[in-house]
Short mmCIF file of C-alpha atoms in Angstrom, two decimals:
data_model
loop_
_atom_site.label_atom_id
_atom_site.label_comp_id
_atom_site.label_asym_id
_atom_site.label_seq_id
_atom_site.Cartn_x
_atom_site.Cartn_y
_atom_site.Cartn_z
CA MET A 1 22.40 28.58 -30.36
CA THR A 2 21.43 31.36 -27.92
CA GLY A 3 19.70 29.56 -25.09
CA ALA A 4 20.73 27.56 -22.05
CA ALA A 5 18.98 25.77 -19.22
CA ILE A 6 20.30 25.42 -15.68
CA GLU A 7 19.45 22.38 -13.63
CA SER A 8 20.12 22.19 -9.89
CA MET A 9 21.89 19.02 -8.88
CA PRO A 10 20.51 16.94 -5.99
CA ALA A 11 22.55 16.52 -2.84
CA GLY A 12 25.39 14.09 -3.36
CA ALA A 13 25.45 14.56 -7.14
CA ALA A 14 28.46 16.89 -7.14
CA SER A 15 30.84 14.96 -9.39
CA ALA A 16 34.51 15.85 -9.72
CA ASP A 17 33.94 16.82 -13.35
CA LEU A 18 31.25 19.35 -12.46
CA LEU A 19 33.33 20.89 -9.66
CA ARG A 20 36.74 20.86 -11.34
CA PRO A 21 36.50 24.39 -12.83
CA PHE A 22 35.82 25.97 -9.43
CA ASP A 23 38.09 26.93 -6.57
CA GLU A 24 38.51 25.00 -3.34
CA GLN A 25 36.07 27.09 -1.32
CA ALA A 26 33.27 26.62 -3.84
CA ALA A 27 33.83 22.85 -3.83
CA LEU A 28 33.83 22.70 -0.02
CA ASP A 29 30.65 24.79 0.15
CA VAL A 30 28.88 22.48 -2.31
CA ALA A 31 30.03 19.37 -0.44
CA ALA A 32 28.71 20.82 2.84
CA GLY A 33 25.39 21.90 1.30
CA ARG A 34 26.04 25.60 1.81
CA ARG A 35 25.87 26.41 -1.90
CA THR A 36 24.00 24.84 -4.81
CA LEU A 37 25.62 23.18 -7.80
CA PHE A 38 23.92 23.59 -11.18
CA ALA A 39 24.47 21.81 -14.46
CA VAL A 40 24.23 24.06 -17.51
CA ARG A 41 22.57 22.44 -20.54
CA THR A 42 22.38 23.63 -24.14
CA THR A 43 18.59 23.10 -23.85
CA PRO A 44 16.44 21.54 -21.08
CA ASP A 45 17.12 18.09 -22.55
CA GLY A 46 20.37 18.96 -24.30
CA ALA A 47 24.06 18.34 -23.93
CA ASP A 48 26.19 19.33 -20.96
CA ALA A 49 27.47 22.87 -21.55
CA GLY A 50 29.08 23.60 -18.19
CA SER A 51 28.29 24.08 -14.53
CA ALA A 52 27.65 26.79 -11.95
CA VAL A 53 27.72 27.27 -8.17
CA LEU A 54 25.41 29.75 -6.41
CA GLY A 55 24.86 30.75 -2.79
CA LEU A 56 26.30 32.73 0.13
CA GLY A 57 26.35 35.87 -2.00
CA ALA A 58 28.63 34.34 -4.62
CA LEU A 59 28.23 33.07 -8.17
CA ASP A 60 30.62 30.89 -10.18
CA LEU A 61 29.96 29.87 -13.78
CA PHE A 62 31.88 27.73 -16.25
CA ILE A 63 31.06 27.03 -19.91
CA HIS A 64 33.03 24.42 -21.84
CA GLN A 65 35.50 26.07 -24.18
CA GLU A 66 34.12 24.50 -27.36
CA LEU A 67 30.65 25.90 -26.58
CA ARG A 68 31.61 29.48 -25.82
CA ALA A 69 30.59 32.53 -27.88
CA ARG A 70 27.12 31.06 -28.46
CA GLY A 71 25.17 33.01 -25.85
CA LEU A 72 25.07 30.15 -23.33
CA GLY A 73 26.98 32.06 -20.65
CA ALA A 74 24.69 35.07 -20.86
CA ALA A 75 21.55 32.91 -20.82
CA ALA A 76 22.79 30.90 -17.82
CA THR A 77 23.86 34.06 -15.99
CA ALA A 78 20.42 35.61 -16.43
CA GLN A 79 18.75 32.53 -14.93
CA LEU A 80 21.22 32.34 -12.05
CA LEU A 81 20.76 36.02 -11.21
CA GLU A 82 17.01 35.52 -11.18
CA ARG A 83 17.46 32.74 -8.64
CA ALA A 84 19.89 34.83 -6.60
CA GLY A 85 17.49 37.75 -6.32
CA ASP A 86 18.47 41.27 -5.39
CA GLY A 87 21.36 42.23 -3.16
CA PRO A 88 25.16 42.07 -3.13
CA LEU A 89 26.71 39.32 -5.23
CA THR A 90 30.28 38.51 -6.25
CA ALA A 91 31.67 36.43 -9.10
CA TRP A 92 35.23 35.35 -9.86
CA SER A 93 36.74 35.45 -13.33
CA HIS A 94 39.66 33.07 -13.27
CA VAL A 95 42.51 34.17 -15.52
CA ASP A 96 40.64 37.47 -16.15
CA HIS A 97 38.77 36.13 -19.17
CA PRO A 98 37.50 38.79 -21.63
CA ALA A 99 34.13 37.02 -21.89
CA ALA A 100 33.70 37.47 -18.14
CA ARG A 101 34.36 41.20 -18.49
CA THR A 102 31.66 41.37 -21.16
CA LEU A 103 29.17 39.52 -18.95
CA ALA A 104 30.07 41.71 -15.97
CA ASP A 105 29.36 44.87 -17.93
CA ARG A 106 26.11 43.47 -19.29
CA PHE A 107 24.74 42.49 -15.88
CA GLY A 108 25.94 45.46 -13.82
CA PHE A 109 29.02 44.02 -12.09
CA ALA A 110 32.23 46.00 -11.53
CA ALA A 111 35.77 44.76 -10.88
CA ALA A 112 36.38 44.76 -7.11
CA ARG A 113 39.50 42.66 -6.46
CA ARG A 114 42.50 41.35 -8.37
CA LEU A 115 44.24 38.19 -7.16
CA LEU A 116 47.71 37.38 -8.50
CA GLN A 117 48.82 33.80 -9.08
CA MET A 118 52.61 33.67 -8.72
CA ARG A 119 55.04 30.85 -9.38
CA LEU A 120 58.62 30.03 -8.49
CA ALA A 121 59.69 27.91 -11.45
CA GLU A 122 62.48 26.09 -9.65
CA LEU A 123 62.95 25.60 -5.93
CA PRO A 124 66.48 26.38 -4.76
CA GLU A 125 68.70 23.41 -3.98
CA ALA A 126 69.23 24.79 -0.51
CA ALA A 127 67.77 27.64 1.49
CA PRO A 128 69.45 30.92 0.43
CA GLU A 129 70.09 31.78 4.06
CA PRO A 130 69.71 30.05 7.44
CA ALA A 131 66.13 30.07 8.66
CA PRO A 132 65.04 29.79 12.30
CA GLY A 133 63.37 26.59 13.40
CA PHE A 134 59.60 26.47 13.29
CA GLU A 135 57.32 23.88 14.81
CA ALA A 136 54.49 21.90 13.25
CA PHE A 137 50.89 22.90 13.88
CA ARG A 138 49.17 20.74 16.51
CA PRO A 139 45.58 20.00 15.46
CA GLY A 140 43.24 20.52 18.38
CA ALA A 141 45.83 22.11 20.66
CA ASP A 142 46.64 25.05 18.36
CA ASP A 143 43.25 25.60 16.74
CA ALA A 144 41.93 28.44 18.90
CA GLU A 145 45.21 30.35 18.99
CA TRP A 146 45.67 30.07 15.23
CA LEU A 147 42.10 31.13 14.50
CA ALA A 148 42.54 34.22 16.68
CA LEU A 149 45.85 35.11 15.05
CA ASN A 150 44.54 34.48 11.55
CA ALA A 151 41.57 36.78 12.24
CA ARG A 152 43.93 39.58 13.30
CA VAL A 153 46.37 39.07 10.42
CA PHE A 154 43.60 39.05 7.82
CA ALA A 155 41.12 41.44 9.43
CA TRP A 156 41.09 43.31 6.09
CA HIS A 157 40.49 40.22 3.94
CA PRO A 158 36.88 39.40 2.94
CA GLU A 159 37.36 35.60 3.11
CA GLN A 160 40.49 34.61 5.03
CA GLY A 161 39.73 36.92 7.93
CA GLY A 162 36.47 35.09 8.60
CA VAL A 163 37.85 31.54 8.79
CA THR A 164 36.03 29.55 11.48
CA GLN A 165 36.65 26.32 13.34
CA ARG A 166 34.38 24.61 10.83
CA ASP A 167 36.49 25.92 7.96
CA LEU A 168 39.68 24.76 9.65
CA ASP A 169 38.22 21.33 10.36
CA GLU A 170 37.13 20.94 6.74
CA ARG A 171 40.61 21.67 5.47
CA MET A 172 42.28 19.45 8.02
CA SER A 173 40.05 16.60 6.82
CA GLU A 174 41.18 17.05 3.20
CA PRO A 175 43.48 14.31 1.81
CA TRP A 176 46.29 16.81 1.22
CA PHE A 177 46.50 18.05 4.82
CA ARG A 178 49.59 17.22 6.87
CA ALA A 179 50.28 18.93 10.18
CA ASP A 180 54.02 19.06 9.49
CA ASP A 181 53.29 21.09 6.35
CA PHE A 182 51.79 23.77 8.61
CA LEU A 183 54.72 25.71 10.09
CA VAL A 184 54.17 27.84 13.18
CA ALA A 185 56.45 30.57 14.57
CA ARG A 186 56.41 31.47 18.28
CA ASP A 187 58.10 34.17 20.31
CA GLY A 188 60.19 33.66 23.43
CA ALA A 189 57.05 33.51 25.57
CA GLY A 190 55.56 30.75 23.42
CA ARG A 191 52.95 32.96 21.74
CA MET A 192 52.11 32.22 18.11
CA ARG A 193 53.40 35.07 15.97
CA GLY A 194 53.29 33.70 12.43
CA PHE A 195 52.56 30.70 10.25
CA CYS A 196 53.22 29.26 6.81
CA TRP A 197 50.65 26.66 5.73
CA LEU A 198 51.64 24.53 2.76
CA LYS A 199 49.56 22.41 0.41
CA VAL A 200 50.99 19.44 -1.47
CA ASP A 201 48.61 17.31 -3.54
CA GLU A 202 50.02 13.81 -3.27
CA GLY A 203 48.67 12.71 -6.65
CA SER A 204 49.87 15.75 -8.55
CA GLU A 205 52.28 15.15 -11.40
CA THR A 206 53.29 18.80 -11.75
CA GLY A 207 55.81 18.79 -8.92
CA THR A 208 54.37 22.10 -7.72
CA GLY A 209 53.60 22.73 -4.07
CA GLU A 210 51.58 25.67 -2.80
CA ILE A 211 52.19 28.24 -0.11
CA TYR A 212 48.57 28.01 0.92
CA VAL A 213 48.35 30.71 3.60
CA ILE A 214 51.10 32.73 5.24
CA GLY A 215 50.67 35.34 7.93
CA VAL A 216 52.53 37.36 10.55
CA ALA A 217 51.04 39.04 13.62
CA PRO A 218 50.75 42.83 13.10
CA GLU A 219 53.01 43.52 16.07
CA ALA A 220 55.70 41.18 14.66
CA SER A 221 55.66 42.48 11.09
CA GLY A 222 58.54 44.43 9.62
CA HIS A 223 61.25 42.29 11.25
CA GLY A 224 61.81 39.66 8.57
CA LEU A 225 59.54 36.96 9.98
CA GLY A 226 57.43 36.79 6.81
CA ARG A 227 60.55 36.27 4.70
CA ALA A 228 61.90 33.62 7.09
CA LEU A 229 58.59 31.75 7.06
CA THR A 230 58.45 31.85 3.26
CA ILE A 231 62.00 30.51 2.96
CA ALA A 232 61.26 27.78 5.49
CA GLY A 233 58.12 26.88 3.57
CA LEU A 234 60.05 26.60 0.31
CA GLY A 235 62.56 24.35 2.04
CA ARG A 236 59.76 22.15 3.33
CA LEU A 237 58.27 21.90 -0.17
CA ARG A 238 61.67 20.88 -1.51
CA ASP A 239 61.98 18.23 1.19
CA ARG A 240 58.53 16.94 0.20
CA GLY A 241 59.77 16.34 -3.33
CA CYS A 242 58.35 19.44 -5.00
CA THR A 243 60.38 21.13 -7.72
CA SER A 244 58.42 24.40 -7.97
CA ALA A 245 56.05 26.49 -5.86
CA GLU A 246 53.02 28.71 -6.37
CA LEU A 247 50.94 31.05 -4.27
CA TYR A 248 48.08 33.52 -4.53
CA THR A 249 48.16 37.06 -3.20
CA GLU A 250 46.05 40.19 -3.46
CA ALA A 251 47.47 42.48 -6.16
CA ASP A 252 47.22 45.50 -3.88
CA ASN A 253 49.23 43.85 -1.08
CA ALA A 254 52.39 45.66 -2.17
CA ALA A 255 54.62 44.37 0.63
CA ALA A 256 53.75 40.73 -0.06
CA VAL A 257 54.15 41.08 -3.83
CA ARG A 258 57.53 42.77 -3.34
CA LEU A 259 58.73 39.96 -1.04
CA TYR A 260 57.65 37.17 -3.38
CA ARG A 261 59.25 38.84 -6.40
CA ALA A 262 62.48 39.26 -4.43
CA LEU A 263 62.46 35.51 -3.76
CA GLY A 264 62.06 34.74 -7.47
CA PHE A 265 58.29 34.38 -7.88
CA ALA A 266 56.76 35.71 -11.09
CA GLU A 267 53.14 36.47 -11.94
CA THR A 268 51.57 33.76 -14.10
CA ALA A 269 47.92 34.81 -14.04
CA ALA A 270 45.48 37.31 -12.59
CA HIS A 271 42.02 36.47 -11.29
CA VAL A 272 39.41 39.21 -11.00
CA GLN A 273 36.44 39.28 -8.66
CA TYR A 274 33.43 41.24 -9.90
CA ALA A 275 30.82 42.59 -7.53
CA ARG A 276 27.24 43.78 -7.74
CA SER A 277 26.05 46.02 -4.94
#
């Protein structure tokens, strides 16, 4: 078997099964109609072989494990690239799969970013040191200030630095969102100087909560606020019934990786983003 056929899915046809292999942003983009979801078939009328998401300069592709090494990924990629046309394009390889490296080489993509997935296997029974009090994010009242701070904190980041009000609204409408899982740090003048946003999936049976986004204002960095926010976030996850924690961080963010390792996090996987110029 060396062929595959991709079939664009009509609006509203994005089932959980088709979207499950992709990250949160891809799923949100499909739901909002910003990117297109494709079903990958073994032939035009054949069995389901996987799925793909294309649009906004990004490509995601998943082939079911039992159907790999049959040329389906390469055939689907060729069709998706034809639809994408010329120009810059990125594609994530989750867990740095060797087949993705092969496809990247074949179609002229080069590794551009490496994202570490880190896990703290067991949350401490109590915070290792006293942490200052932080307040809960106030939806509506804090939106503009947080967006401005987030843009400054992540000015270097290709995705997080461009978060908009629409992006924030979409995440606050997700079932997992709780304002009291979004910790905010302020200085003596009441200005927002840092935040630790947590994500706890209520239906998850893993007991793992996520440090979703954490950031400190550039002028407040280097004084322990990032560490304090992380510790407070871990305490909040413990209070929410979680037994472990995970997070994602850029591999080249040495200060962040050093902090997380010092707090007991260990790398569990690496995700690579490939890019075509």
